[in-house]
XYZ file of N, CA and C in Angstrom:
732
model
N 106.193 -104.648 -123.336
C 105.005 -103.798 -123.264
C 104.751 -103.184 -124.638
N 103.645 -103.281 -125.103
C 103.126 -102.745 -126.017
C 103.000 -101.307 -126.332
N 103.128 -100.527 -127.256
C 103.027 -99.075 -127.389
C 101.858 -98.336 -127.039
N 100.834 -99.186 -127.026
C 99.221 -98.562 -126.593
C 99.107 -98.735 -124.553
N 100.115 -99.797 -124.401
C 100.020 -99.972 -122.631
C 100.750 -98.883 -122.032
N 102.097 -98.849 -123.043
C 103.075 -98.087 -122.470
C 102.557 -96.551 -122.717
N 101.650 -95.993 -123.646
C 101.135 -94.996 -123.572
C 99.942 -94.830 -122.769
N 99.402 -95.018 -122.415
C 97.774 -95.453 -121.174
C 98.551 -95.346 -120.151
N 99.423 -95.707 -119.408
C 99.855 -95.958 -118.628
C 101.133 -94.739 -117.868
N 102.035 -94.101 -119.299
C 102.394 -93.026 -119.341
C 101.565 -91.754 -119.050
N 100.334 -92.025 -119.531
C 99.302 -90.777 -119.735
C 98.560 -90.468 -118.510
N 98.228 -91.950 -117.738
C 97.620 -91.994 -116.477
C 98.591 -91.214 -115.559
N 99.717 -91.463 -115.534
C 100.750 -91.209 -114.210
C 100.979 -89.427 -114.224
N 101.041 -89.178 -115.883
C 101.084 -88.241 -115.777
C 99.766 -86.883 -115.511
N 98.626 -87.435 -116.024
C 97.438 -85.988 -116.340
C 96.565 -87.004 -114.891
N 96.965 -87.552 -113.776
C 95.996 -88.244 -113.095
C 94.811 -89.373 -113.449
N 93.950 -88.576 -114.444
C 93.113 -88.920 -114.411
C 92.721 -88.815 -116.149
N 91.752 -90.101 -116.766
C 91.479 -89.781 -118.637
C 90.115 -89.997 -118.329
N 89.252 -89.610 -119.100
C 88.060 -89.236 -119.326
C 87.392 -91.357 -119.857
N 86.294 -91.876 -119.422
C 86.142 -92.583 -120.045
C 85.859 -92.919 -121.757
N 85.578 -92.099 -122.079
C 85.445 -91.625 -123.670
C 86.392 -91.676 -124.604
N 87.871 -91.399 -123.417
C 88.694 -91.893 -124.619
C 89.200 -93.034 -125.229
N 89.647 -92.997 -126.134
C 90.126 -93.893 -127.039
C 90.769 -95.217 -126.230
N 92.168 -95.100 -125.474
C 92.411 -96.173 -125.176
C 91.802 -96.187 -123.792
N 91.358 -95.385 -123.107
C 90.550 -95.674 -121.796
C 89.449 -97.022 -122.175
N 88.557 -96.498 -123.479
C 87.481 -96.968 -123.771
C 88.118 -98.840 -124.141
N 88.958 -99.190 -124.348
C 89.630 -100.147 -124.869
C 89.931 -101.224 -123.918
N 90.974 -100.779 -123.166
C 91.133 -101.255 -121.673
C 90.209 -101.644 -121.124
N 88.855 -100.807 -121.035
C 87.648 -101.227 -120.242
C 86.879 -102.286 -121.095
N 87.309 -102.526 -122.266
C 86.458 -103.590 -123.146
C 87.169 -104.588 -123.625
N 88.444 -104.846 -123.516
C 89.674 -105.433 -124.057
C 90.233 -106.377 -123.078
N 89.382 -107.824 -123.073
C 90.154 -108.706 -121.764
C 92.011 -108.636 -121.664
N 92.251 -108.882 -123.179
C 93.636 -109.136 -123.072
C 94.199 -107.328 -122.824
N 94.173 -106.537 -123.099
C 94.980 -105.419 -123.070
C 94.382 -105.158 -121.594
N 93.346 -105.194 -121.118
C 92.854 -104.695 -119.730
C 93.840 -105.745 -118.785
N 94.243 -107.270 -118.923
C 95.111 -107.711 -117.980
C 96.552 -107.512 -118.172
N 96.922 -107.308 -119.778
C 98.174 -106.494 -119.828
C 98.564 -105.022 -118.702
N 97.548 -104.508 -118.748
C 97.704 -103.079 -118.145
C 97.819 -103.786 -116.542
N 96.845 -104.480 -116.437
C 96.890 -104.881 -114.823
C 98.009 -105.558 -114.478
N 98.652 -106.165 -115.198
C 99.796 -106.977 -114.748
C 100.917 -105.813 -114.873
N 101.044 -104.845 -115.943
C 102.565 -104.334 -115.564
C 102.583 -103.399 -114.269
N 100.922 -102.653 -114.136
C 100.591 -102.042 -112.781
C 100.872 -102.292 -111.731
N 100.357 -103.955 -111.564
C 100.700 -104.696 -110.435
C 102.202 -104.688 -110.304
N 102.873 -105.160 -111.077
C 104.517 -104.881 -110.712
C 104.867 -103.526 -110.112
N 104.343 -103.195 -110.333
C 104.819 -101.574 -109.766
C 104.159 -101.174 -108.610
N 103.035 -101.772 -107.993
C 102.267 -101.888 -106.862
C 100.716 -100.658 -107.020
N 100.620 -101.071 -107.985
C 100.002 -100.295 -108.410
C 98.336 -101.207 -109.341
N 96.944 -100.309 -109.370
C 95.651 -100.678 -109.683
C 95.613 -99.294 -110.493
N 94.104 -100.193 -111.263
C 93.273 -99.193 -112.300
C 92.245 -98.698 -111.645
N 92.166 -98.238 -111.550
C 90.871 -97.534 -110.531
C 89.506 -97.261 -111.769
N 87.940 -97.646 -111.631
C 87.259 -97.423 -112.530
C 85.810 -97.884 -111.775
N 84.568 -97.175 -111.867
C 83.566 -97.823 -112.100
C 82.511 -96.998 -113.214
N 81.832 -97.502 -112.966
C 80.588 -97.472 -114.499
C 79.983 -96.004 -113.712
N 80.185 -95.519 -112.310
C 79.306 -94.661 -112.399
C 79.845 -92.949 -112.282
N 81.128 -93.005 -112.982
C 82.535 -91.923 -113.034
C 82.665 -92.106 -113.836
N 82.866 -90.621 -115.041
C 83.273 -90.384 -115.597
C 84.857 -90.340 -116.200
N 85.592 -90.766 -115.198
C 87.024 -90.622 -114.991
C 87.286 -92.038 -114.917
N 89.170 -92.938 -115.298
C 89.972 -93.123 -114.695
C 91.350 -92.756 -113.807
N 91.746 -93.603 -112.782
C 92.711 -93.369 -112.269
C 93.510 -94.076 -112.154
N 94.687 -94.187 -111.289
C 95.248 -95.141 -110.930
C 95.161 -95.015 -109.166
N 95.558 -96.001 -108.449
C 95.882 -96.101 -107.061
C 96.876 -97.267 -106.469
N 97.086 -97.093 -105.543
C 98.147 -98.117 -105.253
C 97.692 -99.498 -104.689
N 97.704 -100.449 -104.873
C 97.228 -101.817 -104.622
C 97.005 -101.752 -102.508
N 96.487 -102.640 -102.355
C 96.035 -102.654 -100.856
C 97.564 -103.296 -99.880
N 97.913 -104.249 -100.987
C 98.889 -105.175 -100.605
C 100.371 -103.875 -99.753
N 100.390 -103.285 -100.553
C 101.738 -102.155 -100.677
C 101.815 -101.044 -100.014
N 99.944 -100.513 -99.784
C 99.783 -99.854 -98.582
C 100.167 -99.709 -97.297
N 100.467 -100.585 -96.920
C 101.569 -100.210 -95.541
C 102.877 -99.991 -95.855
N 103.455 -100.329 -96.377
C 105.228 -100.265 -96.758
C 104.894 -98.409 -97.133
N 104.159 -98.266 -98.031
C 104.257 -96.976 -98.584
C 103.454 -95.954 -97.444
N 102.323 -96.321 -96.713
C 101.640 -95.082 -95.619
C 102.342 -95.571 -94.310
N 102.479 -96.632 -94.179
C 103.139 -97.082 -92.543
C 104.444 -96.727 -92.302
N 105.112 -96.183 -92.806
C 106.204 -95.920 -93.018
C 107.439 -95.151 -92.100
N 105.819 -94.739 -91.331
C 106.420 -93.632 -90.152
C 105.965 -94.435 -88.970
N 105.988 -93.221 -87.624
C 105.226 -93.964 -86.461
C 104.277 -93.568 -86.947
N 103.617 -92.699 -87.153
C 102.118 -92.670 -87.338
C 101.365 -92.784 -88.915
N 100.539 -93.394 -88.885
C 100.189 -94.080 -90.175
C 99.561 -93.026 -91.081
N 99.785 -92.578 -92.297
C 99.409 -91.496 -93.262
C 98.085 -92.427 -94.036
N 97.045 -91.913 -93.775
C 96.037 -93.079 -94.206
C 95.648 -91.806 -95.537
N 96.557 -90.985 -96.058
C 96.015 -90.464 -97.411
C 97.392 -89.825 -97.531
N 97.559 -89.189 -98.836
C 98.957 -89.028 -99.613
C 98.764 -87.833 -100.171
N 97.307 -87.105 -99.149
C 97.499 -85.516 -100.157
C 97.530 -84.699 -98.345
N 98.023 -84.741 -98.073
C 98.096 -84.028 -96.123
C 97.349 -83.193 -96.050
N 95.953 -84.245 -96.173
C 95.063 -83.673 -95.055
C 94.773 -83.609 -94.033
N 94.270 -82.586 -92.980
C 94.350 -82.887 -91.531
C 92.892 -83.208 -91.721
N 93.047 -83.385 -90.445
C 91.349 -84.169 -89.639
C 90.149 -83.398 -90.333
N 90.181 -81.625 -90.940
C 89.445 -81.333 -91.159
C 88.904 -81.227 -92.635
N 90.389 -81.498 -93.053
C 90.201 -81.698 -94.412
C 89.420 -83.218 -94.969
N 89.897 -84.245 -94.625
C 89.281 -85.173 -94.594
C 87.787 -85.200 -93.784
N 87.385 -84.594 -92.944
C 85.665 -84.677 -92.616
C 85.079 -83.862 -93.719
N 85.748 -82.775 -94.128
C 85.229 -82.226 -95.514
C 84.887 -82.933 -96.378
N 86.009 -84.052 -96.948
C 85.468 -84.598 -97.875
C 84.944 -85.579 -98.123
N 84.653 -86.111 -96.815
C 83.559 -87.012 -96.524
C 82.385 -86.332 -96.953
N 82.015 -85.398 -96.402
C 80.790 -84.712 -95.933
C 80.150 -84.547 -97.863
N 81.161 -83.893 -98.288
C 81.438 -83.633 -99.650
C 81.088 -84.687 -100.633
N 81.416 -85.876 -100.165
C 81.589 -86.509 -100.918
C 79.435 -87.611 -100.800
N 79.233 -87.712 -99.448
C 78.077 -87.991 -98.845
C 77.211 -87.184 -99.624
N 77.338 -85.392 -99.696
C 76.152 -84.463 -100.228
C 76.054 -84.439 -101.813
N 77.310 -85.409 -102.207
C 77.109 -85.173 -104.178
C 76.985 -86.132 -105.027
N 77.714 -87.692 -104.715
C 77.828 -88.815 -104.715
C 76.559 -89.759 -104.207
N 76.602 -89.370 -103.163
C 75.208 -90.793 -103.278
C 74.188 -90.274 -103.824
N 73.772 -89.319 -103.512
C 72.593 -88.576 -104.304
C 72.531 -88.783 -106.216
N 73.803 -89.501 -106.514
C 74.005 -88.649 -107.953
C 73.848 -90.101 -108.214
N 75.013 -91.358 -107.164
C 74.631 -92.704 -107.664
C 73.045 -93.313 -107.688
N 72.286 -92.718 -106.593
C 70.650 -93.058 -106.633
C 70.220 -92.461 -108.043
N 70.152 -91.421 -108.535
C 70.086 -90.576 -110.066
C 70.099 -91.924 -110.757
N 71.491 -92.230 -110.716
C 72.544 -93.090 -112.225
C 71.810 -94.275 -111.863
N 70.784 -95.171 -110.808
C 70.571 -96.255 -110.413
C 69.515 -96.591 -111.045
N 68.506 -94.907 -110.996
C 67.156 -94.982 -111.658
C 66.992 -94.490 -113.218
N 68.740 -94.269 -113.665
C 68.218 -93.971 -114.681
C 67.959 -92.615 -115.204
N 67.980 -91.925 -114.047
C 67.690 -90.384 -113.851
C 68.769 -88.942 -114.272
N 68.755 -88.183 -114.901
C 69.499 -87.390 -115.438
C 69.116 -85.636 -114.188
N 70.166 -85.164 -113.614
C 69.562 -84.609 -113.009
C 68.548 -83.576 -113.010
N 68.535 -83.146 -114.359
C 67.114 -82.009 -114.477
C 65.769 -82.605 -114.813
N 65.974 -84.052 -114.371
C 64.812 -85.328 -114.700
C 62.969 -85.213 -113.784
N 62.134 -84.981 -114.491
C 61.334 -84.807 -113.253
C 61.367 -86.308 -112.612
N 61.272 -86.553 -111.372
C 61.609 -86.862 -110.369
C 60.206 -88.576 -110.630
N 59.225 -87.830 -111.413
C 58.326 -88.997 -111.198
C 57.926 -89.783 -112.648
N 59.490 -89.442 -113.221
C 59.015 -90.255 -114.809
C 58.860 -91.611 -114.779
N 57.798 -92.223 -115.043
C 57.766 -93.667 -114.701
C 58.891 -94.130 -115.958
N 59.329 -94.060 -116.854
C 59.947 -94.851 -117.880
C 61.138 -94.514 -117.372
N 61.843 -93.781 -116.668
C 63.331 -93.457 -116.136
C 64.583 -94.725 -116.220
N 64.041 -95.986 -116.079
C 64.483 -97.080 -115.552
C 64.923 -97.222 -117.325
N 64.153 -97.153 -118.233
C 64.453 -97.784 -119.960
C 65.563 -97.006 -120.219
N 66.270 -95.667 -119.604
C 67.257 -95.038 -120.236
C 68.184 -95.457 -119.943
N 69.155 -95.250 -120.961
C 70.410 -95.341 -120.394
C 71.307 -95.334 -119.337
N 72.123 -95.447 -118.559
C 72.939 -94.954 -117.439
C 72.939 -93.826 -117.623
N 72.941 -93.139 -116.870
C 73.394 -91.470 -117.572
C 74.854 -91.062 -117.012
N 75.868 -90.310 -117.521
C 77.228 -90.271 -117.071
C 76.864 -89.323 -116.043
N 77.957 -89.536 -115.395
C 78.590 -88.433 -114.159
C 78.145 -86.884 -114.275
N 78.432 -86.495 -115.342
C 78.194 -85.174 -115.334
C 76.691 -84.759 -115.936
N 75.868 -85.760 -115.997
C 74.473 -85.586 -116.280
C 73.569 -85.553 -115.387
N 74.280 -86.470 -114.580
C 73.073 -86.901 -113.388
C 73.657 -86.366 -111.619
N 75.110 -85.848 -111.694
C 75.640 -85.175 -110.747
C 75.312 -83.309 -110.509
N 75.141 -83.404 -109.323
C 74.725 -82.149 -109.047
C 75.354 -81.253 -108.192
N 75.256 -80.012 -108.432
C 76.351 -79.572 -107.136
C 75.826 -78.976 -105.840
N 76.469 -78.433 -104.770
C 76.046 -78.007 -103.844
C 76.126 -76.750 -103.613
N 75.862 -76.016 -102.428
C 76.071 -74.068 -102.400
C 76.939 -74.050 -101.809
N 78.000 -73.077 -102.105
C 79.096 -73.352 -100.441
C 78.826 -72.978 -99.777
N 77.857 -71.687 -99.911
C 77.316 -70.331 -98.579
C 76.348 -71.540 -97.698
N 75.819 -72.842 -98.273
C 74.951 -73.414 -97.500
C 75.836 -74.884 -96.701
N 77.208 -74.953 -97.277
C 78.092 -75.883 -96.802
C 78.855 -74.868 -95.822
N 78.896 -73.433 -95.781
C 79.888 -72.834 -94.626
C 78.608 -72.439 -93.798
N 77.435 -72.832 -93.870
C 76.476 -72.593 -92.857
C 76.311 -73.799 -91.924
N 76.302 -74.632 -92.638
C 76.223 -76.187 -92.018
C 77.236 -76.706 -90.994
N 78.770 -76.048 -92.058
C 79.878 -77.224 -91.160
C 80.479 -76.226 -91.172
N 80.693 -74.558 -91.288
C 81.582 -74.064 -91.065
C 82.397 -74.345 -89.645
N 81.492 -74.193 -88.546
C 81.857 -74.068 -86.910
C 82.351 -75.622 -86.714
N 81.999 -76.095 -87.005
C 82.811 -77.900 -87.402
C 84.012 -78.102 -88.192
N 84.087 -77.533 -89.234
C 85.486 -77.610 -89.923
C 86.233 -76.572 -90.068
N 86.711 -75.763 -88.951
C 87.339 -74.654 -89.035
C 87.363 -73.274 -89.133
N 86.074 -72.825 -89.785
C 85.111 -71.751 -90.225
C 86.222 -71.457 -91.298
N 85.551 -70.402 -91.643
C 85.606 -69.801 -93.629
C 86.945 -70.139 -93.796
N 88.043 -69.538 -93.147
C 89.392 -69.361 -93.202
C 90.094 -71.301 -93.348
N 89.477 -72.032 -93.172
C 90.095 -73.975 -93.133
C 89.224 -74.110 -94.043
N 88.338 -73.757 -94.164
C 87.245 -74.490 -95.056
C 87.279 -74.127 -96.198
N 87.826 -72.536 -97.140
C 88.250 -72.213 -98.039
C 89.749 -72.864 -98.181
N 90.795 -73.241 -97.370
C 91.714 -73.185 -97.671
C 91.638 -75.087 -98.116
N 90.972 -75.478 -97.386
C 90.572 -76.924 -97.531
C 89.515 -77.227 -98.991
N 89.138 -76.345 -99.202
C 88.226 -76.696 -100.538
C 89.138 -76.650 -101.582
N 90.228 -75.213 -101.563
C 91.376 -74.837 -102.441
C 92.166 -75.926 -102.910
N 92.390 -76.932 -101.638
C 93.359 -77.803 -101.830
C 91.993 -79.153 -102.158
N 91.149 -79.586 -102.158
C 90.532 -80.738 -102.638
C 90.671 -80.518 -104.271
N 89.911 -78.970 -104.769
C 89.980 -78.531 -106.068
C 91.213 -78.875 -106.960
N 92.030 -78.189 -106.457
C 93.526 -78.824 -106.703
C 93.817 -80.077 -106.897
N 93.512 -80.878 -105.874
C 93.723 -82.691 -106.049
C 92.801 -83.306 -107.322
N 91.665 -82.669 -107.566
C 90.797 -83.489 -108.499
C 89.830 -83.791 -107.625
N 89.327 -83.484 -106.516
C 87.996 -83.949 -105.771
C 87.016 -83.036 -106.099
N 86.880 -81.903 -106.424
C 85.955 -81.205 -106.792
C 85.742 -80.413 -107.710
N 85.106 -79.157 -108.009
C 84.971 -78.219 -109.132
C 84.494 -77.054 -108.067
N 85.050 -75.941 -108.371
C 84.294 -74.584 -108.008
C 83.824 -73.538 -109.207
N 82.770 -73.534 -109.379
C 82.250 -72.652 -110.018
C 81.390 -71.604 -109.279
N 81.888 -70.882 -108.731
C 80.806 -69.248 -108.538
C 80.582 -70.095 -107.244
N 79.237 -70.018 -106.894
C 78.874 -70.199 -105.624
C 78.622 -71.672 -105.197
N 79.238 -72.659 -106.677
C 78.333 -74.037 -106.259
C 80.009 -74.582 -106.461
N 79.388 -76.018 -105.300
C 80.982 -76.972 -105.354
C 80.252 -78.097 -106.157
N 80.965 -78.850 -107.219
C 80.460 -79.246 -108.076
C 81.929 -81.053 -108.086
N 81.476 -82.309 -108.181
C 81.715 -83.428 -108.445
C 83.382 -82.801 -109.543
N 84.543 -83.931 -108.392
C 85.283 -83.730 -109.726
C 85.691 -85.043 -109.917
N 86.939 -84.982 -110.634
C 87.418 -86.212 -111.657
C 87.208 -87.755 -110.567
N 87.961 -87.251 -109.414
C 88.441 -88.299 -108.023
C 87.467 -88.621 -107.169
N 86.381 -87.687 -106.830
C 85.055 -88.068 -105.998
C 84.890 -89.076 -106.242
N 84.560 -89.893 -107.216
C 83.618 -91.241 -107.558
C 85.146 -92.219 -107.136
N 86.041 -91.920 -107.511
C 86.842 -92.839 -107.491
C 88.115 -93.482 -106.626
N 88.194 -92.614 -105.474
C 89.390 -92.404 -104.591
C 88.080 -92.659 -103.610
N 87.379 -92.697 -103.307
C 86.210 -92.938 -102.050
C 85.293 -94.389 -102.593
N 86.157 -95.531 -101.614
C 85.325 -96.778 -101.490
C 83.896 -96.910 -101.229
N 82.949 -96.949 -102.168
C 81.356 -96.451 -101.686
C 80.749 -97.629 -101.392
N 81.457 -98.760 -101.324
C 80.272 -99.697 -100.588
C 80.225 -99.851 -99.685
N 81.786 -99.808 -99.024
C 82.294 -99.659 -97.410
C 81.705 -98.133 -97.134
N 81.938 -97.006 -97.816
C 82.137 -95.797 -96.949
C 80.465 -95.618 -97.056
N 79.619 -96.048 -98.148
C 78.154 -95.517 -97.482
C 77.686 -96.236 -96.255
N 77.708 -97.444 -95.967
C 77.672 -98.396 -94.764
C 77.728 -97.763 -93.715
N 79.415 -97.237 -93.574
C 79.781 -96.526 -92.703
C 79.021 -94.725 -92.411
N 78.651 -94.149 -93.303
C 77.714 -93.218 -93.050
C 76.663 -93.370 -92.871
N 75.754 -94.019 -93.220
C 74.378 -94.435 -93.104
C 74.570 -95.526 -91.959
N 75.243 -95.941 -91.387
C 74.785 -96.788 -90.159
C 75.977 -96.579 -89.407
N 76.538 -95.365 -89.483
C 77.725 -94.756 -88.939
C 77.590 -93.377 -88.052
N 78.211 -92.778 -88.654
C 78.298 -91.436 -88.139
C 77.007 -90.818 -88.063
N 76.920 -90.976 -89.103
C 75.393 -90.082 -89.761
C 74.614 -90.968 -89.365
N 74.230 -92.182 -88.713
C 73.146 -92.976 -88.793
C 72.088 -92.157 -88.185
N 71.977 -91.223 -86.934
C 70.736 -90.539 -86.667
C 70.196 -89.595 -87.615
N 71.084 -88.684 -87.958
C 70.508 -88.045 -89.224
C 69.907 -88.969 -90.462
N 70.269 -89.944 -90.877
C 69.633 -90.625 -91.891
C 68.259 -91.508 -91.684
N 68.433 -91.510 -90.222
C 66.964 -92.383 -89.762
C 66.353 -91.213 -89.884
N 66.116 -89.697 -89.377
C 65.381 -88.728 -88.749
C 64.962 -88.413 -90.317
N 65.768 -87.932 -91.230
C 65.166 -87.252 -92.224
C 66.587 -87.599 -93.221
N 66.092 -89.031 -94.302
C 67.485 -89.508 -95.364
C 66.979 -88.322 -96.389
N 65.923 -87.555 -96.266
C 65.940 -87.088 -97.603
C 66.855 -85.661 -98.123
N 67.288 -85.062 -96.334
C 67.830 -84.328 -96.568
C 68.803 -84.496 -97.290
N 69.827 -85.019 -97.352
C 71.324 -85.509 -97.088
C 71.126 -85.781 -98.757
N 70.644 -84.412 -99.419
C 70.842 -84.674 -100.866
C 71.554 -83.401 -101.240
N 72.581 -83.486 -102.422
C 72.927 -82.457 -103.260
C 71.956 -81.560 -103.679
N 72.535 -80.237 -103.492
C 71.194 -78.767 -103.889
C 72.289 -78.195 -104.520
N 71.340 -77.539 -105.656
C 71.798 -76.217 -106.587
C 71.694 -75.099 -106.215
N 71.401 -74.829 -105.426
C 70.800 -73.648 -104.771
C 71.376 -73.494 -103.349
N 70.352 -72.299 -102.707
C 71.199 -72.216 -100.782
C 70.422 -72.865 -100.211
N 69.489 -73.772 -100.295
C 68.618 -75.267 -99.581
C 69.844 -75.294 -98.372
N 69.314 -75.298 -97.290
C 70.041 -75.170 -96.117
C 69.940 -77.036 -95.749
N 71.048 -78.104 -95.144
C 70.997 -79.176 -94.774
C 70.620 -79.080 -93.378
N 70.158 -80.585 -93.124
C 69.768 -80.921 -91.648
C 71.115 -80.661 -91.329
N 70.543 -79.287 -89.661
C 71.757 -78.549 -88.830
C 72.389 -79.647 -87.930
N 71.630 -80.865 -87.843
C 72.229 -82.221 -86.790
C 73.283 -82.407 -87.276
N 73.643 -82.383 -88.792
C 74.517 -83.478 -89.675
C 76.092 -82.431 -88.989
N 76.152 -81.536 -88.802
C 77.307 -80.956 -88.389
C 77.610 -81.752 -86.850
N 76.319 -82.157 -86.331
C 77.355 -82.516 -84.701
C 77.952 -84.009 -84.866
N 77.735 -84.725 -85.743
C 78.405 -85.706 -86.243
C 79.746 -85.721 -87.182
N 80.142 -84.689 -87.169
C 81.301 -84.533 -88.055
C 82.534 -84.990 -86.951
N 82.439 -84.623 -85.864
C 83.370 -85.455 -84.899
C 83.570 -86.719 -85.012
N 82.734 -87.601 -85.189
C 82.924 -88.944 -85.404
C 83.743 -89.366 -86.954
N 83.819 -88.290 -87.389
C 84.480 -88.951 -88.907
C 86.207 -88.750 -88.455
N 86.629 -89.738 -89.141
C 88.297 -90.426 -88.698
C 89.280 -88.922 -88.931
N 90.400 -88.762 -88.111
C 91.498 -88.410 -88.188
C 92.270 -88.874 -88.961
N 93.167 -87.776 -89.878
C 94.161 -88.294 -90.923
C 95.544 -89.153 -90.235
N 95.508 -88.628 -88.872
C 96.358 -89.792 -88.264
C 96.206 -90.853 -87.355
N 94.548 -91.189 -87.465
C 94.327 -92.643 -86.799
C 94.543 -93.586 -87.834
N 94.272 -95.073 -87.541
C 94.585 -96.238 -88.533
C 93.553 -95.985 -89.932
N 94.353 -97.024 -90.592
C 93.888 -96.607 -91.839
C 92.349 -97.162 -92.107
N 91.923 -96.281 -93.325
C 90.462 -96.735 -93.396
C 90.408 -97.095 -94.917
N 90.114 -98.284 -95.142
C 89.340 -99.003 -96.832
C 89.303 -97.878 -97.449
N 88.048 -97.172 -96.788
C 87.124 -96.159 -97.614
C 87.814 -95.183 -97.592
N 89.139 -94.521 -96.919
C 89.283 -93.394 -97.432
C 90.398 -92.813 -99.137
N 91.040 -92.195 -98.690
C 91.582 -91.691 -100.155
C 92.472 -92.650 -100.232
N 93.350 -93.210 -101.392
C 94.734 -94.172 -101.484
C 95.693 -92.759 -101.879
């Protein structure tokens, strides 16, 4: 192993997560031969690079293959590795639904989020990164929505405490804000599928426009809480889309 793999690789395990900007992040992602170096000593270890174009962040995660030896392990299957219960995980679904797709439609058109909304040239710009075109939400309007669904104030603070902690989010003042792991620990081709013609499918037929990230206390469609039942238990079988 090379001194630039063995450091990328050191650096990942240890700080979680590197910024795409940096130096050897930026390398790896452009570097056939050093990008399958990294993948091959990973893979020995049962282990992936976690990355897409529309996150600001890398990670690592554990390969699909290895996933059972390492979550099946018990009788009951740990389908995530940070112990969340049932409510923690509908949180960050919900969480992840109100900041993420909204932000990937943004990054699709081109759109930066303080963008007016009807620039016809939007499409000629650039991608815009994660933290340009991501927006955050109110919590006073997320403990109005799903408090009585996820526990009220007392689970739902203690459950935000601990996402913050993991790298799923940001708290600033009154807004919950996209963190390092949102884009990247949540499978979005499987898991929007599954919300939009899932759980949420009545809310998204009735009114998709709600089901967007607000800066403000913009109150969400009050339906989207009676569907939070349908989102998976941390101890039913495992799901693609949820956390590795």
């Amino acid at each position: 192993m090379n001194d630039d793999s063995q450091i990328l690789i050191a650096r990942l395990l240890t700080h979680q997560t590197l910024r795409r900007d940096d130096k050897l992040v930026k390398r790896v992602l452009s570097d056939e031969l050093f990008r399958a170096e990294i993948d091959a000593r990973l893979l020995a270890c049962g282990l992936k690079l976690l990355d897409n174009v529309y996150a600001d962040h890398v990670t690592l995660a554990l390969t699909r293959t290895i996933e059972p030896k390492i979550f099946g392990a018990r009788d009951v299957w740990q389908n995530n590795n940070f112990g969340l219960a049932r409510d923690g995980v509908a949180l960050l679904v919900v969480l992840w639904a109100q900041i993420i797709l909204p932000k990937r439609e943004r990054q699709e058109t081109h759109q930066h989020a303080d963008d007016d909304q009807n620039d016809m040239f939007g499409t000629e710009k650039p991608l815009p990164r994660a933290e340009d075109a991501s927006m955050g939400i109110s919590y006073k309007a997320l403990l109005s929505d799903f408090g009585d669904k996820l526990g009220k104030k007392t689970r739902m603070d203690m459950n935000l405490g601990t996402l913050a902690k993991l790298g799923f989010i940001e708290r600033r003042g009154d807004v919950i804000l996209e963190g390092p792991l949102l884009d990247l620990m949540m499978d979005t081709d499987v898991l929007k599928e599954r919300i939009i013609n899932g759980a949420l499918a009545d809310v998204f037929k009735r009114a998709p426009a709600r089901l967007v990230a607000v800066s403000g206390d913009t109150p969400l469609d009050d339906d989207l809480s009676a569907d939070i039942g349908d989102l998976p238990d941390a101890g039913d079988e495992p799901a693609s889309d949820l956390p590795h």
